[in-house]
Short mmCIF file of C-alpha atoms and ligand atoms in Angstrom, two decimals:
data_model
loop_
_atom_site.label_atom_id
_atom_site.label_comp_id
_atom_site.label_asym_id
_atom_site.label_seq_id
_atom_site.Cartn_x
_atom_site.Cartn_y
_atom_site.Cartn_z
CA MET T 67 0.58 -28.01 0.37
CA ASN T 68 -1.82 -27.52 -2.54
CA THR T 69 -3.33 -24.13 -1.68
CA MET T 70 -5.83 -24.55 -4.68
CA LEU T 71 -7.73 -27.27 -2.58
CA GLN T 72 -7.89 -25.43 0.67
CA PRO T 73 -11.34 -23.83 1.61
CA THR T 74 -11.57 -20.03 1.46
CA LEU T 75 -11.53 -18.19 4.79
CA THR T 76 -14.47 -15.90 5.45
CA VAL T 77 -13.68 -12.35 6.73
CA ALA T 78 -16.51 -10.31 8.10
CA ALA T 79 -16.18 -7.16 5.92
CA GLN T 80 -18.21 -4.41 4.32
CA PRO T 81 -20.14 -4.23 2.19
CA PHE T 82 -20.52 -8.19 2.71
CA ALA T 83 -18.23 -11.09 3.65
CA PHE T 84 -14.82 -11.39 1.91
CA GLU T 85 -13.82 -14.89 0.92
CA LEU T 86 -10.03 -15.18 1.20
CA PRO T 87 -8.14 -18.10 -0.54
CA PRO T 88 -5.17 -19.08 1.64
CA GLY T 89 -2.01 -18.92 -0.18
CA ARG T 90 -3.50 -17.03 -3.12
CA THR T 91 -4.04 -13.89 -1.13
CA ALA T 92 -1.12 -11.34 -1.08
CA LEU T 93 -0.67 -8.79 1.51
CA VAL T 94 0.16 -5.58 -0.30
CA ILE T 95 1.72 -2.91 1.85
CA ILE T 96 1.71 0.43 0.23
CA ASP T 97 4.53 3.11 0.71
CA MET T 98 5.13 2.62 4.45
CA GLN T 99 8.35 4.77 3.82
CA ARG T 100 10.22 7.13 6.10
CA ASP T 101 9.49 9.73 3.43
CA PHE T 102 5.77 9.78 4.40
CA ILE T 103 5.81 8.67 8.01
CA GLU T 104 8.79 10.49 9.45
CA PRO T 105 9.55 14.17 9.98
CA GLY T 106 11.91 15.63 7.23
CA GLY T 107 10.47 13.57 4.42
CA PHE T 108 8.25 14.19 1.29
CA GLY T 109 4.92 14.10 3.42
CA ALA T 110 6.26 16.79 5.79
CA ALA T 111 7.78 18.94 2.92
CA LEU T 112 4.14 19.15 1.65
CA GLY T 113 3.11 20.71 4.99
CA ASN T 114 1.46 17.40 6.52
CA ASP T 115 1.30 16.41 10.03
CA VAL T 116 3.09 13.08 9.45
CA THR T 117 2.54 11.83 13.13
CA LEU T 118 -1.07 10.82 11.81
CA LEU T 119 0.29 8.01 9.79
CA GLU T 120 2.26 6.28 12.73
CA ALA T 121 -0.99 4.58 13.84
CA ALA T 122 -0.71 2.33 10.73
CA ILE T 123 2.48 0.72 11.64
CA ALA T 124 1.43 -1.72 14.40
CA PRO T 125 -1.68 -3.03 12.69
CA THR T 126 0.32 -3.45 9.47
CA ARG T 127 3.11 -5.41 11.40
CA ALA T 128 0.42 -7.76 12.83
CA LEU T 129 -0.81 -8.52 9.20
CA LEU T 130 2.77 -8.96 8.17
CA GLN T 131 3.45 -11.40 10.96
CA ALA T 132 0.29 -13.41 10.25
CA TRP T 133 1.20 -13.67 6.56
CA ARG T 134 4.88 -14.59 7.21
CA GLU T 135 3.80 -17.29 9.65
CA ARG T 136 1.82 -18.97 6.81
CA GLY T 137 4.29 -18.45 4.03
CA TRP T 138 1.75 -16.39 2.14
CA PRO T 139 2.89 -13.88 -0.50
CA VAL T 140 3.76 -10.35 0.67
CA VAL T 141 4.45 -7.28 -1.52
CA HIS T 142 5.87 -4.08 -0.30
CA THR T 143 5.75 -0.91 -2.44
CA ARG T 144 7.94 2.24 -2.37
CA GLU T 145 6.98 5.42 -4.27
CA SER T 146 10.26 6.31 -5.65
CA HIS T 147 12.10 7.82 -8.63
CA ALA T 148 15.43 7.27 -10.35
CA PRO T 149 18.26 9.76 -9.23
CA ASP T 150 18.00 11.58 -12.73
CA LEU T 151 14.24 11.80 -12.25
CA HIS T 152 13.53 10.60 -15.85
CA ASP T 153 10.56 8.74 -14.47
CA CYS T 154 9.13 11.97 -12.67
CA PRO T 155 7.13 13.99 -15.11
CA PRO T 156 7.08 17.82 -14.56
CA ALA T 157 3.24 17.45 -13.91
CA LYS T 158 4.24 15.53 -10.81
CA ARG T 159 7.23 17.40 -9.66
CA ASP T 160 6.15 21.04 -10.30
CA ARG T 161 2.64 20.88 -8.76
CA ALA T 162 2.05 23.92 -6.76
CA GLU T 163 -0.46 26.98 -6.65
CA PRO T 164 0.29 29.41 -9.31
CA GLY T 165 2.74 32.01 -8.04
CA THR T 166 4.00 29.73 -5.25
CA GLN T 167 6.61 27.12 -4.84
CA PRO T 168 6.50 24.03 -2.50
CA ALA T 169 9.24 24.35 0.11
CA LEU T 170 10.88 21.20 -1.33
CA ARG T 171 9.96 19.16 -4.31
CA ILE T 172 10.72 15.44 -5.44
CA GLY T 173 14.63 15.17 -5.89
CA ASP T 174 15.46 18.09 -3.57
CA PRO T 175 17.80 17.38 -0.75
CA GLY T 176 16.18 17.02 2.65
CA PRO T 177 17.25 15.73 6.04
CA MET T 178 16.83 12.18 5.12
CA GLY T 179 18.37 12.48 1.60
CA ARG T 180 16.83 13.47 -1.75
CA LEU T 181 12.94 13.26 -1.57
CA LEU T 182 11.39 10.28 -3.06
CA VAL T 183 14.63 9.21 -4.72
CA ARG T 184 15.41 5.43 -4.85
CA GLY T 185 18.23 4.47 -2.52
CA GLU T 186 18.02 7.59 -0.30
CA PRO T 187 17.51 6.90 3.51
CA GLY T 188 14.13 8.60 3.51
CA ASN T 189 12.98 6.25 0.66
CA ASP T 190 13.34 3.21 2.89
CA ILE T 191 10.42 1.34 4.39
CA VAL T 192 10.29 2.01 8.12
CA PRO T 193 12.41 -0.43 10.12
CA ALA T 194 9.33 -2.06 11.88
CA LEU T 195 8.08 -3.34 8.45
CA ALA T 196 11.42 -3.89 6.63
CA PRO T 197 10.97 -6.47 3.84
CA LEU T 198 12.53 -9.98 4.13
CA PRO T 199 14.70 -11.08 1.22
CA ASP T 200 12.01 -13.43 -0.25
CA GLU T 201 9.35 -10.70 -0.15
CA VAL T 202 8.41 -8.75 -3.43
CA VAL T 203 9.48 -4.93 -3.37
CA ILE T 204 8.04 -2.87 -5.98
CA ASP T 205 9.50 0.50 -6.78
CA LYS T 206 6.76 2.64 -8.38
CA PRO T 207 7.02 5.95 -10.06
CA GLY T 208 3.29 6.71 -9.79
CA LYS T 209 0.62 6.63 -7.21
CA GLY T 210 -0.77 3.27 -8.38
CA ALA T 211 1.48 0.34 -7.82
CA PHE T 212 0.61 -1.29 -11.26
CA TYR T 213 1.45 1.69 -13.30
CA GLY T 214 5.05 1.49 -14.87
CA THR T 215 5.88 -1.68 -12.66
CA ALA T 216 5.98 -5.54 -12.93
CA LEU T 217 3.51 -5.93 -9.98
CA HIS T 218 0.88 -7.73 -12.12
CA GLU T 219 3.40 -10.30 -13.47
CA ALA T 220 4.83 -10.87 -9.87
CA LEU T 221 1.38 -11.60 -8.65
CA GLN T 222 0.48 -13.84 -11.59
CA VAL T 223 3.59 -15.95 -11.23
CA ARG T 224 2.69 -16.63 -7.58
CA GLY T 225 -0.90 -17.57 -8.41
CA VAL T 226 -2.36 -14.58 -6.53
CA THR T 227 -6.06 -13.80 -7.16
CA HIS T 228 -6.96 -11.77 -4.01
CA LEU T 229 -5.16 -8.75 -2.29
CA VAL T 230 -5.38 -7.51 1.27
CA PHE T 231 -4.20 -3.92 1.50
CA ALA T 232 -2.37 -1.79 4.16
CA GLY T 233 -0.37 1.24 3.92
CA VAL T 234 -0.45 5.09 3.19
CA THR T 235 -2.06 7.12 2.21
CA THR T 236 -5.60 5.92 1.99
CA GLU T 237 -6.90 8.14 -0.60
CA VAL T 238 -3.87 8.56 -2.60
CA CYS T 239 -1.45 5.54 -3.24
CA VAL T 240 -3.77 2.91 -1.55
CA GLN T 241 -6.98 3.82 -3.27
CA THR T 242 -5.35 4.33 -6.66
CA THR T 243 -3.75 0.82 -6.46
CA MET T 244 -7.04 -0.78 -5.35
CA ARG T 245 -8.73 0.61 -8.38
CA GLU T 246 -5.96 -0.55 -10.56
CA ALA T 247 -6.20 -4.00 -9.05
CA ASN T 248 -10.07 -4.08 -9.54
CA ASP T 249 -9.55 -3.36 -13.34
CA ARG T 250 -7.03 -6.38 -13.54
CA GLY T 251 -9.46 -8.69 -11.99
CA TYR T 252 -8.30 -8.92 -8.30
CA ASP T 253 -10.69 -8.88 -5.44
CA SER T 254 -9.24 -6.54 -2.89
CA LEU T 255 -9.85 -5.87 0.77
CA LEU T 256 -8.52 -2.89 2.77
CA VAL T 257 -7.72 -3.19 6.47
CA ASP T 258 -9.14 -0.28 8.27
CA GLU T 259 -6.60 0.29 11.11
CA ALA T 260 -3.70 -0.55 8.80
CA THR T 261 -4.14 2.44 6.61
CA GLN T 262 -3.97 6.09 7.36
CA SER T 263 -4.25 9.44 5.78
CA TYR T 264 -2.93 13.02 6.65
CA PHE T 265 -6.61 13.88 6.37
CA PRO T 266 -8.79 11.63 8.65
CA GLU T 267 -11.93 12.92 6.65
CA PHE T 268 -10.39 11.68 3.42
CA LYS T 269 -9.75 8.17 5.04
CA ALA T 270 -13.34 8.02 6.08
CA ALA T 271 -14.56 9.12 2.57
CA THR T 272 -12.19 6.60 0.89
CA LEU T 273 -13.51 3.66 2.84
CA ALA T 274 -16.98 4.65 2.00
CA MET T 275 -16.20 5.03 -1.65
CA ILE T 276 -14.50 1.57 -1.84
CA THR T 277 -17.52 -0.08 -0.34
CA ALA T 278 -20.42 1.84 -1.85
CA GLN T 279 -22.44 0.41 -4.67
CA GLY T 280 -22.13 -3.16 -3.64
CA GLY T 281 -18.22 -2.82 -3.34
CA ILE T 282 -17.44 -0.89 -6.48
CA VAL T 283 -13.75 -1.00 -5.67
CA GLY T 284 -13.54 -3.76 -3.02
CA TRP T 285 -14.07 -4.62 0.62
CA VAL T 286 -13.09 -2.94 4.05
CA ALA T 287 -12.58 -4.98 7.14
CA SER T 288 -11.24 -4.37 10.69
CA LEU T 289 -7.81 -5.91 11.63
CA SER T 290 -9.46 -8.11 14.09
CA ALA T 291 -11.77 -9.64 11.54
CA VAL T 292 -8.92 -10.34 9.19
CA LEU T 293 -6.78 -11.94 11.89
CA ALA T 294 -9.71 -13.97 13.22
CA ALA T 295 -10.34 -15.41 9.62
CA VAL T 296 -6.67 -16.03 9.05
CA GLN T 297 -6.29 -17.89 12.32
CA GLN T 298 -9.02 -20.35 11.27
CA GLU T 299 -6.67 -21.68 8.53
CA ALA T 300 -6.63 -25.55 8.77
C1 LIG B 1209 1.31 10.41 -1.55
C2 LIG B 1209 1.12 8.08 -1.26
N1 LIG B 1209 0.37 10.62 -0.74
N2 LIG B 1209 1.96 7.08 -0.94
N3 LIG B 1209 1.78 9.17 -1.77
O1 LIG B 1209 1.76 11.24 -2.26
O2 LIG B 1209 -0.05 8.04 -0.90
#
């Protein structure tokens, strides 16, 4: 099938309709890892209530199923560092209020292995969203998925021009990656129910920031709006 000739699908979105080109729109799932979502991981070590993030799993799975059924490109990211932490600058690892120490830092051993270290059980994507062998998996040392990775090249070789985002956390790795994508020329849409934050007020603020000023970063749509548009594919 020549996806270049297919008409775009129109998604009802904020701040206005998003035109989604079938086959050239990648689903990008940011950091749906045990380290952020399950007790005993990096998110919990920072003192967060990780149960807030579980709500993103089922909506993300619905998107994943829709993309897989159509053979459209899927990208999973993992925030992760090499075992020797050479890709984890002290500015990232040692962040704490003066005179205090976080309970656990990146690289320290926790109940699911060393925190945010590649190959450790906690660094895996949650089983419900486990990548298939033909899907792109990007290990990223930063908050943004383009920094220090081959994501842009992986999208370019697949002819991707548009991105639909899911994942955690909304205001950190999701928003950073959407801003990086905008600078690289991708049109990006974030799916409301498929993203979560440890801070509901930060999620709300991020959705507002993305869509303000005529979509200065991109678009936001509901899961039902995205699925309704995708199901109209010829
Ligand atoms: C954080 C992320 N919150 N994936 N990482 O440190 O958003």
